[in-house]
Amino acid sequence: MEIDFNKNSDGLVPAIIQDAQTKNVLMLGYMNQEAFDKTRETKKVTFFSRSKKRLWTKGEESGNFLNLVDIKNDCDDDTLLISVNPQGPTCHTGSDTCWNEENTSNFGFLSQLESVIEQRRTSADGSKSYVASLFEKGINKIAQKVGEEAVETVIEAKDDNDELFLYESADLLFHYLILLQAKGFSLKDIETELKKRHN
């Protein structure tokens, strides 16, 4: 790996720290050649502290180390993307990230959809919201809908109409998200279970 530490007069390159599991950005630090070498040697992320004017291993005082998983260099050889397994919160304030965000899994639009379902479950009118009406009818009705959508998805899978297959698959996933919430679970719980099986 070629890194252009001489591009900037101070010999430092930005190091973006990303959680290897959640893919969330945790913090930004700076490395010189010595910090980079120490990081690779110890497997604990080490920066060059511009304020302390010395090498600084994240967690050396708090115990909240950033355990190295992988290092990637960008297309200009002057910025690092470092994947880590964080050992505790990353920010000195005690927050998971230096942007005061929780370092939790995000499933993109599916996470947004989970939030909408939760909002409809807790505060929508069942006469105006399909989702709220399902929750009002109870777990048996919700489970029945998942079963119906599963059967329709299987039927479409056996045919050659990909558009209908995707349509029914979306219906199945949507109703499954409702069922998960009705049982008190979320996609995060499913991810945790799948990770257990993977290990």
CSV table of N, CA and C in Angstrom, one decimal, residues 107 110-111 114 173 176-177 180 185-192:
chain,number,residue,atom,x,y,z
A,107,PHE,N,-30.5,-0.3,8.0
A,107,PHE,CA,-30.9,-1.0,6.9
A,107,PHE,C,-31.5,-0.2,5.8
A,110,LEU,N,-35.3,0.3,4.6
A,110,LEU,CA,-36.1,-0.7,5.5
A,110,LEU,C,-36.1,-0.2,6.9
A,111,SER,N,-35.1,0.5,7.4
A,111,SER,CA,-35.1,1.1,8.7
A,111,SER,C,-36.1,2.3,8.7
A,114,GLU,N,-39.5,0.7,8.9
A,114,GLU,CA,-39.8,0.3,10.3
A,114,GLU,C,-40.2,1.4,11.2
A,173,LEU,N,-42.4,-8.8,2.5
A,173,LEU,CA,-41.5,-8.2,3.4
A,173,LEU,C,-42.2,-7.1,4.2
A,176,TYR,N,-44.2,-8.8,6.8
A,176,TYR,CA,-43.3,-9.4,7.8
A,176,TYR,C,-42.7,-8.4,8.8
A,177,LEU,N,-42.4,-7.2,8.3
A,177,LEU,CA,-42.0,-6.1,9.2
A,177,LEU,C,-43.0,-5.7,10.2
A,180,LEU,N,-43.1,-8.6,12.8
A,180,LEU,CA,-41.9,-8.4,13.7
A,180,LEU,C,-42.3,-7.5,14.8
A,185,PHE,N,-40.2,-7.3,18.0
A,185,PHE,CA,-38.9,-7.4,17.5
A,185,PHE,C,-38.7,-6.5,16.3
A,186,SER,N,-37.4,-6.4,15.8
A,186,SER,CA,-37.1,-5.6,14.7
A,186,SER,C,-36.1,-6.3,13.8
A,187,LEU,N,-35.7,-5.7,12.7
A,187,LEU,CA,-34.7,-6.2,11.8
A,187,LEU,C,-33.4,-6.4,12.5
A,188,LYS,N,-33.1,-5.6,13.5
A,188,LYS,CA,-31.8,-5.7,14.3
A,188,LYS,C,-31.8,-7.1,15.0
A,189,ASP,N,-32.9,-7.5,15.5
A,189,ASP,CA,-33.0,-8.8,16.2
A,189,ASP,C,-32.8,-9.9,15.2
A,190,ILE,N,-33.3,-9.8,14.0
A,190,ILE,CA,-33.1,-10.8,13.0
A,190,ILE,C,-31.6,-10.9,12.6
A,191,GLU,N,-31.0,-9.7,12.4
A,191,GLU,CA,-29.6,-9.6,12.1
A,191,GLU,C,-28.8,-10.3,13.2
A,192,THR,N,-29.1,-10.1,14.4
A,192,THR,CA,-28.3,-10.7,15.5
A,192,THR,C,-28.4,-12.2,15.5
